[in-house]
Amino acid sequence: MQRRFLSLVAAGVLTVLAVSGCGPAGSGGAGGSGKKLTVGLIMLQGDEYFRGIQTSLEAAVKADGGTVIAANSNNDAGAEAAAAQNMIQRQVDAIIMQPVTVAGSLATMKSIKGASIPLICYGNCTADATSPSVVKGVVQSDNTALGTATGKAAAEYIKSKLGGSARIGILNCDSAAETCKLRKAGFKKALQDAGVTATYASDQEGFLADKATTVATNMLSGDPGINLLWAANEGGTVGEVTAVGQSGKTIPVFGTDISKQLAGFLQDNNNILQATTGQDPQTTAKDAFEQAKNAVAGKANSPLETDLPGITYTRDDPAAVNKYLGK
C-alpha cells in the first residue's frame, strides 16, 4: 500500500511517495552483498507509463527486501532538484532518474554524483546525461525506433487508403523531453523511406491530454485539408483522438505510447486510432534496478547504456491489444 507525503519545497509543492519495503532510508548497501537497498526514483509526470515504472520498480526492489522513495518532478527542474536533495539527505543507496532536460537537470545530476550516490538515468537521456562521468548506467527506449515503427504503419495506411499522399498534423512534446524530437525524426524518416508524399501542415506542442485536445481541435478547424494526425506521446495521442471524435470527421490518428485508454481507442468502432508504439516500463524499471545494484556493489555496467525496443499496437492486430489489456 502506497502512502503519500507532501513536502513543501522552494520550487513548489512536491509529491513524494514512501513506498513499501523494509528498513529506513540509508540502511541499504551493496546489492551483491544481500543488504537491503533504499532506491530513489524521480519521474517526469504521472501518466500510465510512469505509473508502470514506479509499480515495476517497487516490485523489483521489494523482492530484494528494499525500499523505494519516489517523487514526481511534473516537468519542473526546480521540483526535480528538490526531490534529489531530499533523497540525498535521506542517504538513499542509488537514484534512478528521468531528467526534465539535460541542460536543466545536469546540475542536479552532478549534485547526486557529488554526494557519492550512484545515478541511473532512464527515459530522457542524451548528451551529458549518458556520460560515465555523471551516471553509472542508462536505460531507455530507442526513441527513434518508437517513431519509426508508427511511421511504417502510417505509410502503409497512406498507400492503401489515401492514394500515397497525406497532409499531416503533428502534436509534439519537444519542450518536455529531448527524446521527443527523436520520435518525430523517426516518424518522418519512415514516411520518407516508404516513398509516400507527406506534407506537414502543422507541428504544434501538445503533450498533456486536455491542452492537446484544444490544440488538435484548432489545428483541424484551421486547416480542413489535414487528413492524418500523429502525436509524439500518450497525452498528444489522446488529444488527437478526442479532437477527431468531437469534430465528426474521419481522420486517422497514429500515436506514441500505450495505455489502457489508448488500447481501448484501438478497439473502438469509431476507427480513429490506427496504431501506436508503446514503451516497456516493466523492462525499463527492472533493468534500471539491476544497473543500480551493480553500481552500489562497485561493478561497472557494461554496456553503460541499454536501449529497449518499443511494441507497436495496431487496429488490425486485436490479439496484441487484448494481450496488453490482459484479456
Tab-separated table of C-alpha atoms in Angstrom:
chain	number	residue	atom	x	y	z
A	1	MET	CA	0.000	0.000	0.000
A	2	GLN	CA	1.445	3.320	-1.012
A	3	ARG	CA	1.488	6.221	1.430
A	4	ARG	CA	1.724	9.803	0.188
A	5	PHE	CA	3.620	12.613	1.865
A	6	LEU	CA	3.512	16.242	0.757
A	7	SER	CA	6.722	18.209	1.199
A	8	LEU	CA	6.756	21.980	0.702
A	9	VAL	CA	9.838	22.973	-1.232
A	10	ALA	CA	11.154	26.198	-2.719
A	11	ALA	CA	10.116	25.184	-6.215
A	12	GLY	CA	6.525	24.499	-5.104
A	13	VAL	CA	4.660	21.535	-3.778
A	14	LEU	CA	6.424	18.270	-4.490
A	15	THR	CA	4.705	14.948	-4.042
A	16	VAL	CA	6.966	12.308	-2.528
A	17	LEU	CA	5.814	8.764	-2.028
A	18	ALA	CA	7.364	6.490	0.569
A	19	VAL	CA	6.567	3.033	-0.659
A	20	SER	CA	6.674	-0.493	0.607
A	21	GLY	CA	9.910	-2.097	1.753
A	22	CYS	CA	11.955	-2.754	4.830
A	23	GLY	CA	14.248	-0.502	6.774
A	24	PRO	CA	14.753	3.266	6.913
A	25	ALA	CA	16.408	5.307	4.206
A	26	GLY	CA	20.140	4.864	4.155
A	27	SER	CA	20.012	1.390	5.709
A	28	GLY	CA	20.911	-0.304	2.447
A	29	GLY	CA	24.197	-1.386	0.993
A	30	ALA	CA	25.740	-3.149	-1.948
A	31	GLY	CA	23.192	-5.203	-3.841
A	32	GLY	CA	25.650	-8.010	-4.314
A	33	SER	CA	26.158	-8.334	-0.564
A	34	GLY	CA	22.498	-9.128	0.069
A	35	LYS	CA	21.871	-5.922	2.050
A	36	LYS	CA	18.604	-4.123	1.562
A	37	LEU	CA	18.736	-1.061	-0.674
A	38	THR	CA	16.851	2.208	-0.476
A	39	VAL	CA	16.356	3.442	-4.027
A	40	GLY	CA	15.230	6.921	-5.041
A	41	LEU	CA	13.015	7.241	-8.114
A	42	ILE	CA	12.439	10.574	-9.864
A	43	MET	CA	9.692	10.573	-12.501
A	44	LEU	CA	8.768	13.179	-15.091
A	45	GLN	CA	4.986	13.095	-14.805
A	46	GLY	CA	2.096	10.976	-13.608
A	47	ASP	CA	0.851	9.228	-16.743
A	48	GLU	CA	0.392	5.490	-17.134
A	49	TYR	CA	3.938	4.937	-18.379
A	50	PHE	CA	5.462	6.426	-15.239
A	51	ARG	CA	2.957	4.613	-13.028
A	52	GLY	CA	4.228	1.455	-14.725
A	53	ILE	CA	7.815	2.472	-13.988
A	54	GLN	CA	7.000	3.044	-10.329
A	55	THR	CA	4.994	-0.107	-9.688
A	56	SER	CA	7.520	-2.270	-11.541
A	57	LEU	CA	10.459	-0.783	-9.630
A	58	GLU	CA	8.622	-1.179	-6.332
A	59	ALA	CA	8.008	-4.843	-7.086
A	60	ALA	CA	11.645	-5.496	-8.020
A	61	VAL	CA	13.074	-3.635	-5.022
A	62	LYS	CA	10.592	-5.145	-2.578
A	63	ALA	CA	11.514	-8.627	-3.820
A	64	ASP	CA	15.060	-7.833	-2.651
A	65	GLY	CA	13.753	-6.582	0.694
A	66	GLY	CA	14.424	-2.929	-0.127
A	67	THR	CA	12.536	0.354	-0.240
A	68	VAL	CA	11.655	2.884	-2.938
A	69	ILE	CA	11.301	6.601	-2.310
A	70	ALA	CA	9.519	8.108	-5.325
A	71	ALA	CA	8.943	11.702	-6.440
A	72	ASN	CA	7.319	13.336	-9.459
A	73	SER	CA	9.016	16.422	-10.892
A	74	ASN	CA	5.994	17.332	-13.036
A	75	ASN	CA	8.387	18.528	-15.752
A	76	ASP	CA	9.803	21.166	-13.381
A	77	ALA	CA	13.574	21.343	-12.923
A	78	GLY	CA	13.193	23.080	-9.549
A	79	ALA	CA	10.953	20.349	-8.192
A	80	GLU	CA	13.352	17.779	-9.610
A	81	ALA	CA	16.280	19.409	-7.773
A	82	ALA	CA	14.286	19.486	-4.533
A	83	ALA	CA	13.419	15.814	-4.900
A	84	ALA	CA	17.061	14.922	-5.448
A	85	GLN	CA	18.178	16.917	-2.399
A	86	ASN	CA	15.541	15.192	-0.275
A	87	MET	CA	16.885	11.815	-1.393
A	88	ILE	CA	20.484	12.877	-0.785
A	89	GLN	CA	19.587	13.989	2.728
A	90	ARG	CA	17.881	10.672	3.335
A	91	GLN	CA	21.067	8.931	2.189
A	92	VAL	CA	19.485	6.641	-0.362
A	93	ASP	CA	21.750	3.996	-1.855
A	94	ALA	CA	21.019	4.857	-5.504
A	95	ILE	CA	18.820	7.190	-7.546
A	96	ILE	CA	17.025	6.286	-10.762
A	97	MET	CA	16.045	9.475	-12.561
A	98	GLN	CA	14.392	10.701	-15.740
A	99	PRO	CA	15.733	14.249	-16.189
A	100	VAL	CA	13.416	17.076	-17.203
A	101	THR	CA	16.028	18.259	-19.707
A	102	VAL	CA	19.735	17.555	-19.899
A	103	ALA	CA	20.628	21.252	-19.736
A	104	GLY	CA	18.217	21.998	-16.893
A	105	SER	CA	18.907	18.819	-14.948
A	106	LEU	CA	22.655	18.430	-15.274
A	107	ALA	CA	23.464	20.414	-12.123
A	108	THR	CA	21.081	18.202	-10.153
A	109	MET	CA	22.595	15.061	-11.653
A	110	LYS	CA	26.091	16.268	-10.744
A	111	SER	CA	24.935	17.005	-7.184
A	112	ILE	CA	23.862	13.367	-6.871
A	113	LYS	CA	27.250	12.234	-8.107
A	114	GLY	CA	28.896	14.688	-5.714
A	115	ALA	CA	27.062	13.008	-2.863
A	116	SER	CA	28.629	9.682	-3.946
A	117	ILE	CA	25.227	8.208	-4.755
A	118	PRO	CA	25.118	6.070	-7.929
A	119	LEU	CA	22.809	7.617	-10.519
A	120	ILE	CA	20.967	5.687	-13.217
A	121	CYS	CA	19.378	7.738	-15.991
A	122	TYR	CA	16.267	6.489	-17.761
A	123	GLY	CA	13.929	7.830	-20.405
A	124	ASN	CA	15.226	11.250	-21.416
A	125	CYS	CA	18.968	10.593	-21.517
A	126	THR	CA	21.067	12.329	-24.138
A	127	ALA	CA	24.434	14.116	-24.306
A	128	ASP	CA	25.974	14.580	-20.831
A	129	ALA	CA	23.147	12.576	-19.249
A	130	THR	CA	24.763	9.476	-20.765
A	131	SER	CA	28.319	10.309	-19.710
A	132	PRO	CA	30.075	7.868	-17.367
A	133	SER	CA	31.410	10.938	-15.570
A	134	VAL	CA	27.831	11.657	-14.465
A	135	VAL	CA	25.864	8.401	-14.468
A	136	LYS	CA	26.557	4.762	-13.661
A	137	GLY	CA	24.037	3.431	-16.155
A	138	VAL	CA	21.386	4.348	-18.729
A	139	VAL	CA	18.173	2.518	-19.620
A	140	GLN	CA	15.721	3.946	-22.109
A	141	SER	CA	13.557	3.238	-25.094
A	142	ASP	CA	15.039	3.543	-28.547
A	143	ASN	CA	13.045	6.718	-29.145
A	144	THR	CA	13.867	6.990	-32.832
A	145	ALA	CA	12.538	3.453	-33.269
A	146	LEU	CA	9.300	4.386	-31.471
A	147	GLY	CA	8.613	6.967	-34.158
A	148	THR	CA	9.856	4.767	-36.983
A	149	ALA	CA	7.561	1.879	-36.076
A	150	THR	CA	4.426	4.020	-36.070
A	151	GLY	CA	5.654	5.790	-39.209
A	152	LYS	CA	5.812	2.476	-41.041
A	153	ALA	CA	2.213	1.743	-40.059
A	154	ALA	CA	1.176	5.226	-41.179
A	155	ALA	CA	2.972	4.795	-44.509
A	156	GLU	CA	1.072	1.593	-45.203
A	157	TYR	CA	-2.203	3.366	-44.429
A	158	ILE	CA	-1.303	6.317	-46.663
A	159	LYS	CA	-0.536	3.959	-49.542
A	160	SER	CA	-3.649	1.823	-49.136
A	161	LYS	CA	-6.214	4.409	-48.011
A	162	LEU	CA	-5.021	7.861	-49.058
A	163	GLY	CA	-3.585	7.263	-52.515
A	164	GLY	CA	0.028	7.633	-51.395
A	165	SER	CA	-0.252	11.239	-50.212
A	166	ALA	CA	-1.126	12.795	-46.857
A	167	ARG	CA	-1.445	16.251	-45.321
A	168	ILE	CA	-0.309	15.690	-41.752
A	169	GLY	CA	-0.837	17.452	-38.456
A	170	ILE	CA	1.575	16.771	-35.592
A	171	LEU	CA	1.344	17.246	-31.846
A	172	ASN	CA	4.847	17.259	-30.378
A	173	CYS	CA	6.387	17.077	-26.910
A	174	ASP	CA	9.658	18.716	-27.926
A	175	SER	CA	9.805	21.036	-24.914
A	176	ALA	CA	9.051	18.229	-22.459
A	177	ALA	CA	11.875	15.893	-23.462
A	178	GLU	CA	14.696	15.955	-25.965
A	179	THR	CA	13.874	12.384	-26.880
A	180	CYS	CA	10.536	13.533	-28.329
A	181	LYS	CA	12.467	15.089	-31.212
A	182	LEU	CA	13.963	11.674	-31.949
A	183	ARG	CA	10.483	10.159	-32.137
A	184	LYS	CA	9.371	12.785	-34.631
A	185	ALA	CA	12.501	12.323	-36.729
A	186	GLY	CA	11.905	8.560	-36.780
A	187	PHE	CA	8.279	9.023	-37.863
A	188	LYS	CA	9.188	11.371	-40.700
A	189	LYS	CA	12.080	9.195	-41.861
A	190	ALA	CA	9.795	6.162	-42.075
A	191	LEU	CA	7.388	8.033	-44.360
A	192	GLN	CA	10.274	9.270	-46.481
A	193	ASP	CA	11.767	5.792	-46.782
A	194	ALA	CA	8.369	4.364	-47.744
A	195	GLY	CA	8.150	6.757	-50.675
A	196	VAL	CA	4.865	8.402	-49.709
A	197	THR	CA	4.207	12.104	-50.185
A	198	ALA	CA	3.941	13.782	-46.793
A	199	THR	CA	3.063	17.445	-46.341
A	200	TYR	CA	3.420	18.631	-42.748
A	201	ALA	CA	0.670	21.192	-42.408
A	202	SER	CA	1.107	21.871	-38.694
A	203	ASP	CA	3.521	20.869	-35.937
A	204	GLN	CA	2.436	22.203	-32.539
A	205	GLU	CA	3.108	21.446	-28.899
A	206	GLY	CA	0.512	19.270	-27.195
A	207	PHE	CA	1.567	16.547	-24.777
A	208	LEU	CA	-0.975	16.856	-21.952
A	209	ALA	CA	-4.357	15.460	-22.983
A	210	ASP	CA	-6.581	18.437	-22.132
A	211	LYS	CA	-4.392	21.022	-23.841
A	212	ALA	CA	-3.651	18.635	-26.692
A	213	THR	CA	-7.377	18.259	-27.400
A	214	THR	CA	-7.759	22.017	-27.754
A	215	VAL	CA	-4.668	22.353	-29.929
A	216	ALA	CA	-5.723	19.494	-32.197
A	217	THR	CA	-9.269	20.868	-32.465
A	218	ASN	CA	-7.945	24.254	-33.555
A	219	MET	CA	-5.498	22.572	-35.921
A	220	LEU	CA	-8.292	20.707	-37.689
A	221	SER	CA	-10.591	23.706	-37.925
A	222	GLY	CA	-7.741	25.904	-39.159
A	223	ASP	CA	-6.728	23.501	-41.933
A	224	PRO	CA	-9.591	21.351	-43.264
A	225	GLY	CA	-7.145	19.672	-45.642
A	226	ILE	CA	-5.391	17.715	-42.888
A	227	ASN	CA	-6.189	14.041	-43.422
A	228	LEU	CA	-3.826	12.313	-40.956
A	229	LEU	CA	-2.571	13.067	-37.447
A	230	TRP	CA	0.450	11.864	-35.478
A	231	ALA	CA	1.378	12.553	-31.865
A	232	ALA	CA	4.689	12.075	-30.060
A	233	ASN	CA	3.335	10.846	-26.715
A	234	GLU	CA	0.327	9.461	-24.862
A	235	GLY	CA	-1.281	12.796	-23.978
A	236	GLY	CA	-0.962	14.088	-27.511
A	237	THR	CA	-2.430	10.885	-28.926
A	238	VAL	CA	-5.399	11.064	-26.548
A	239	GLY	CA	-5.916	14.703	-27.515
A	240	GLU	CA	-5.902	13.948	-31.224
A	241	VAL	CA	-8.338	11.053	-30.925
A	242	THR	CA	-10.665	13.152	-28.766
A	243	ALA	CA	-10.499	16.115	-31.153
A	244	VAL	CA	-11.260	13.977	-34.201
A	245	GLY	CA	-14.159	12.308	-32.395
A	246	GLN	CA	-15.634	15.667	-31.431
A	247	SER	CA	-15.203	17.034	-34.950
A	248	GLY	CA	-17.269	14.313	-36.554
A	249	LYS	CA	-14.586	13.819	-39.183
A	250	THR	CA	-12.989	10.533	-40.200
A	251	ILE	CA	-9.298	11.352	-39.829
A	252	PRO	CA	-6.895	8.541	-38.880
A	253	VAL	CA	-4.633	9.069	-35.859
A	254	PHE	CA	-1.236	7.449	-35.336
A	255	GLY	CA	0.373	7.795	-31.938
A	256	THR	CA	3.121	7.054	-29.481
A	257	ASP	CA	2.986	5.278	-26.108
A	258	ILE	CA	0.413	2.782	-24.867
A	259	SER	CA	-2.087	2.833	-22.032
A	260	LYS	CA	-5.397	1.204	-21.246
A	261	GLN	CA	-7.132	4.240	-22.705
A	262	LEU	CA	-5.174	4.079	-25.950
A	263	ALA	CA	-5.692	0.333	-26.182
A	264	GLY	CA	-9.417	0.997	-25.821
A	265	PHE	CA	-9.234	3.550	-28.636
A	266	LEU	CA	-7.704	0.881	-30.878
A	267	GLN	CA	-10.718	-1.309	-30.202
A	268	ASP	CA	-13.295	1.467	-30.578
A	269	ASN	CA	-15.530	1.106	-33.617
A	270	ASN	CA	-15.085	4.810	-34.470
A	271	ASN	CA	-11.969	3.721	-36.402
A	272	ILE	CA	-9.919	6.790	-35.377
A	273	LEU	CA	-6.738	5.485	-33.727
A	274	GLN	CA	-4.962	3.170	-36.159
A	275	ALA	CA	-1.631	2.386	-34.492
A	276	THR	CA	0.610	3.410	-31.621
A	277	THR	CA	4.036	2.269	-30.465
A	278	GLY	CA	4.432	1.894	-26.730
A	279	GLN	CA	7.380	1.828	-24.379
A	280	ASP	CA	8.151	-1.013	-21.988
A	281	PRO	CA	8.065	0.376	-18.424
A	282	GLN	CA	8.392	-3.043	-16.789
A	283	THR	CA	11.680	-3.899	-18.501
A	284	THR	CA	12.931	-0.331	-18.087
A	285	ALA	CA	12.411	-0.445	-14.320
A	286	LYS	CA	13.819	-3.943	-13.966
A	287	ASP	CA	16.963	-3.154	-15.956
A	288	ALA	CA	17.480	0.162	-14.165
A	289	PHE	CA	17.343	-1.580	-10.796
A	290	GLU	CA	19.858	-4.177	-11.949
A	291	GLN	CA	22.162	-1.384	-13.071
A	292	ALA	CA	21.682	0.369	-9.726
A	293	LYS	CA	22.559	-2.816	-7.812
A	294	ASN	CA	25.705	-3.265	-9.874
A	295	ALA	CA	26.740	0.330	-9.239
A	296	VAL	CA	26.149	0.090	-5.492
A	297	ALA	CA	28.213	-3.102	-5.438
A	298	GLY	CA	31.049	-1.339	-7.273
A	299	LYS	CA	30.526	-3.237	-10.522
A	300	ALA	CA	30.663	-1.382	-13.831
A	301	ASN	CA	27.635	-1.670	-16.109
A	302	SER	CA	28.796	-2.896	-19.492
A	303	PRO	CA	27.439	-1.674	-21.765
A	304	LEU	CA	26.699	1.549	-19.934
A	305	GLU	CA	23.509	2.121	-21.939
A	306	THR	CA	20.652	-0.243	-22.720
A	307	ASP	CA	18.185	0.769	-25.466
A	308	LEU	CA	14.874	-1.055	-25.404
A	309	PRO	CA	12.672	-1.638	-28.449
A	310	GLY	CA	9.076	-0.490	-28.439
A	311	ILE	CA	5.952	-2.535	-29.107
A	312	THR	CA	3.599	-1.482	-31.900
A	313	TYR	CA	-0.124	-1.997	-31.376
A	314	THR	CA	-2.474	-1.721	-34.355
A	315	ARG	CA	-6.181	-1.844	-35.001
A	316	ASP	CA	-5.511	-4.767	-37.363
A	317	ASP	CA	-3.975	-6.913	-34.590
A	318	PRO	CA	-6.598	-7.121	-31.834
A	319	ALA	CA	-4.858	-10.123	-30.251
A	320	ALA	CA	-1.834	-7.978	-29.294
A	321	VAL	CA	-4.109	-5.271	-27.890
A	322	ASN	CA	-6.039	-7.833	-25.859
A	323	LYS	CA	-2.785	-9.266	-24.532
A	324	TYR	CA	-1.750	-5.814	-23.339
A	325	LEU	CA	-5.119	-5.421	-21.650
A	326	GLY	CA	-4.755	-8.819	-20.009
A	327	LYS	CA	-7.764	-10.314	-21.775
